[in-house]
Amino acid sequence: MKILDSLLFAFAVVFFIIGIHQTFIYGLELSYFFFAFSGVFFLFMVYRRRKRQEAEQNEGNQQKQTAKKGKKK
């Protein structure tokens, strides 16, 4: 899972750098495409990271509840 996050981050950085380069050459109107893709990759990476953290947190809560139930018996 972390490999995909690393790839998404790399693509976000690459598209951002290309966007900056294209802005200097052609202007913002023609480089907007690269900035948009950079933002999409970055937001998707953040979304995946938060979903993974929520899943890990839910697993931890379930394990704590299971341990508490075992102690009560």
N, CA and C of each residue as an Amber inpcrd file, in Angstrom:
protein
   219
   0.8190000  -1.1970000   0.0000000   0.0000000   0.0000000   0.0000000
   0.8640000   1.2630000   0.0000000   1.9560000   1.2240000   0.6920000
   2.7690000   2.4200000   0.7960000   3.4900000   2.7200000  -0.5160000
   3.6990000   1.7080000  -1.3320000   4.3400000   1.9390000  -2.6290000
   3.4360000   2.8000000  -3.5020000   2.1480000   2.5140000  -3.4920000
   1.2100000   3.3110000  -4.2760000   1.1690000   4.7570000  -3.7750000
   1.2260000   4.9390000  -2.4640000   1.2610000   6.2980000  -1.9160000
   2.5270000   7.0270000  -2.3450000   3.6350000   6.3160000  -2.3650000
   4.8950000   6.9240000  -2.8140000   4.8250000   7.3120000  -4.2860000
   4.2190000   6.4580000  -5.0880000   4.0610000   6.7750000  -6.5110000
   3.1410000   7.9770000  -6.7090000   2.0640000   8.0270000  -5.9610000
   1.1530000   9.1670000  -6.0660000   1.8570000  10.4630000  -5.6860000
   2.6600000  10.4160000  -4.6180000   3.4000000  11.6060000  -4.2090000
   4.4190000  12.0030000  -5.2800000   5.1010000  11.0210000  -5.8490000
   6.0890000  11.3100000  -6.8910000   5.4180000  11.9340000  -8.1100000
   4.2790000  11.3940000  -8.5210000   3.5630000  11.9690000  -9.6590000
   3.0950000  13.3890000  -9.3550000   2.6380000  13.6160000  -8.1300000
   2.1980000  14.9650000  -7.7480000   3.3540000  15.9500000  -7.8440000
   4.5110000  15.5580000  -7.3520000   5.6800000  16.4410000  -7.3990000
   6.1290000  16.6680000  -8.8380000   6.1750000  15.5980000  -9.6210000
   6.6170000  15.7140000 -11.0160000   5.6830000  16.6290000 -11.8020000
   4.3860000  16.4350000 -11.6710000   3.4480000  17.2900000 -12.4010000
   3.5230000  18.7370000 -11.9270000   3.7920000  18.9500000 -10.6390000
   3.9210000  20.3070000 -10.1280000   5.1590000  20.9900000 -10.7240000
   6.2640000  20.2680000 -10.7650000   7.4890000  20.8320000 -11.3390000
   7.3100000  21.1150000 -12.8260000   6.6760000  20.1890000 -13.5350000
   6.4070000  20.4280000 -14.9520000   5.4950000  21.6350000 -15.1180000
   4.5230000  21.7710000 -14.2340000   3.6240000  22.9190000 -14.2870000
   4.3630000  24.2330000 -14.0960000   5.2940000  24.2560000 -13.1590000
   6.0860000  25.4710000 -12.9520000   6.9120000  25.7860000 -14.1940000
   7.5360000  24.7660000 -14.7430000   8.3410000  24.9700000 -15.9590000
   7.4750000  25.4950000 -17.0980000   6.3360000  24.8810000 -17.3200000
   5.4470000  25.2920000 -18.4000000   4.8850000  26.6940000 -18.1620000
   4.7170000  27.0690000 -16.9040000   4.2420000  28.4200000 -16.5950000
   5.2730000  29.4560000 -17.0370000   6.5380000  29.1900000 -16.7900000
   7.5830000  30.1200000 -17.2230000   7.6600000  30.2140000 -18.7460000
   7.4220000  29.0990000 -19.4250000   7.5570000  29.0630000 -20.8810000
   6.2980000  29.6080000 -21.5720000   5.1080000  29.0450000 -21.2070000
   3.8760000  29.3300000 -21.9450000   2.8550000  30.1690000 -21.1870000
   2.9970000  30.2850000 -19.8900000   2.0190000  31.0160000 -19.1060000
   1.1060000  30.0780000 -18.3360000   0.3760000  30.6480000 -17.4110000
  -0.4620000  29.8510000 -16.5100000  -1.6330000  29.1810000 -17.2300000
  -2.1630000  29.8200000 -18.2580000  -3.3280000  29.2670000 -18.9490000
  -3.0180000  27.9010000 -19.5730000  -1.8300000  27.7430000 -20.1180000
  -1.4750000  26.4990000 -20.7830000  -0.8420000  25.4750000 -19.8450000
  -0.5020000  25.8750000 -18.6370000   0.1010000  24.9350000 -17.6930000
  -0.8830000  24.5120000 -16.6010000  -2.0890000  25.0290000 -16.6260000
  -3.0880000  24.7180000 -15.6150000  -3.3410000  23.2190000 -15.5310000
  -3.3170000  22.5440000 -16.6640000  -3.5220000  21.0970000 -16.7550000
  -2.5720000  20.3480000 -15.8130000  -1.3090000  20.7440000 -15.7920000
  -0.3180000  20.0600000 -14.9620000  -0.5620000  20.3170000 -13.4770000
  -0.9410000  21.5430000 -13.1330000  -1.2390000  21.8480000 -11.7380000
  -2.4880000  21.1000000 -11.2680000  -3.4640000  20.9640000 -12.1490000
  -4.6820000  20.2330000 -11.7960000  -4.3670000  18.7640000 -11.5130000
  -3.5720000  18.1430000 -12.3690000  -3.2080000  16.7450000 -12.1410000
  -2.3600000  16.5970000 -10.8790000  -1.4880000  17.5480000 -10.6290000
  -0.6850000  17.5070000  -9.4160000  -1.5930000  17.5430000  -8.1900000
  -2.5830000  18.4130000  -8.1920000  -3.5210000  18.5010000  -7.0830000
  -4.3430000  17.2400000  -6.9090000  -4.7750000  16.6460000  -8.0070000
  -5.5660000  15.4180000  -7.9430000  -4.7430000  14.2840000  -7.3400000
  -3.5060000  14.1220000  -7.7930000  -2.6540000  13.0710000  -7.2360000
  -2.4020000  13.2950000  -5.7430000  -2.1570000  14.5400000  -5.3650000
  -1.9000000  14.8420000  -3.9620000  -3.1340000  14.5700000  -3.0990000
  -4.2950000  15.0080000  -3.5510000  -5.5180000  14.7890000  -2.7760000
  -5.8600000  13.3090000  -2.6600000  -5.6270000  12.5440000  -3.7340000
  -5.8940000  11.1110000  -3.6800000  -4.9410000  10.4290000  -2.6940000
  -3.6800000  10.8870000  -2.6530000  -2.7190000  10.3300000  -1.7110000
  -3.1610000  10.6180000  -0.2720000  -3.5830000  11.8440000   0.0030000
  -4.0410000  12.2110000   1.3450000  -5.2880000  11.4130000   1.7240000
  -6.1950000  11.2260000   0.7880000  -7.4140000  10.4440000   1.0290000
  -7.0660000   9.0060000   1.4120000  -6.1660000   8.3900000   0.6630000
  -5.7760000   7.0070000   0.9540000  -5.1050000   6.8970000   2.3170000
  -4.2620000   7.8760000   2.6600000  -3.5600000   7.8520000   3.9410000
  -4.5530000   7.9620000   5.0910000  -5.5250000   8.8440000   4.9730000
  -6.5190000   9.0110000   6.0510000  -7.3950000   7.7800000   6.1930000
  -7.7730000   7.1660000   5.0880000  -8.5830000   5.9400000   5.1490000
  -7.8050000   4.8260000   5.8430000  -6.5090000   4.7240000   5.5390000
  -5.6790000   3.6970000   6.1680000  -5.5440000   3.9680000   7.6660000
  -5.3550000   5.2210000   8.0660000  -5.2500000   5.5650000   9.4870000
  -6.5500000   5.2640000  10.2230000  -7.6860000   5.5460000   9.6000000
  -8.9750000   5.2450000  10.2180000  -9.1510000   3.7440000  10.3970000
  -8.7400000   2.9730000   9.3950000  -8.8610000   1.5170000   9.4880000
  -7.9800000   0.9780000  10.6090000  -6.7630000   1.4880000  10.7250000
  -5.8740000   1.0520000  11.7990000  -6.4350000   1.4350000  13.1620000
  -7.0120000   2.6120000  13.2520000  -7.5880000   3.0660000  14.5140000
  -8.7850000   2.1970000  14.8900000  -9.6090000   1.8410000  13.9190000
 -10.7640000   0.9870000  14.1940000 -10.3190000  -0.4000000  14.6450000
  -9.2550000  -0.9190000  14.0490000  -8.7310000  -2.2250000  14.4700000
  -8.2570000  -2.1700000  15.9190000  -7.5670000  -1.0970000  16.2680000
  -7.0840000  -0.9360000  17.6400000  -8.2260000  -0.8560000  18.6310000
  -9.2820000  -0.1450000  18.2730000 -10.4530000  -0.0330000  19.1490000
 -11.1380000  -1.3800000  19.3150000 -11.2310000  -2.1510000  18.2420000
 -11.8560000  -3.4650000  18.3180000 -11.0400000  -4.4100000  19.1970000
  -9.7160000  -4.3270000  19.0920000  -8.8720000  -5.1810000  19.9200000
  -9.0050000  -4.8150000  21.3900000  -9.1050000  -3.5280000  21.6980000
  -9.2810000  -3.0950000  23.0780000 -10.6150000  -3.5810000  23.6330000
 -11.6730000  -3.5080000  22.8160000 -12.9850000  -3.9550000  23.2680000
 -12.9910000  -5.4540000  23.4860000 -12.3180000  -6.1910000  22.6290000
 -12.2450000  -7.6460000  22.7860000 -11.4850000  -8.0030000  24.0530000
 -10.4140000  -7.2750000  24.3300000  -9.6270000  -7.5310000  25.5400000
 -10.4460000  -7.2250000  26.7830000 -11.2250000  -6.1550000  26.7710000
 -12.0600000  -5.8100000  27.9260000 -13.1290000  -6.8630000  28.1560000
 -13.7200000  -7.3900000  27.0960000 -14.7480000  -8.4200000  27.2410000
 -14.1520000  -9.6900000  27.8070000 -12.9300000 -10.0070000  27.4030000
 -12.2650000 -11.2030000  27.9180000 -11.9640000 -11.0970000  29.3910000
 -11.6390000  -9.9080000  29.8960000 -11.3330000  -9.7080000  31.3190000
 -12.5800000  -9.8010000  32.1820000 -13.7270000  -9.3870000  31.6410000
 -14.9700000  -9.3850000  32.4330000 -15.4650000 -10.7900000  32.6960000
 -15.1730000 -11.7200000  31.8330000 -15.7130000 -13.0830000  31.9880000
 -15.0140000 -13.8350000  33.0430000
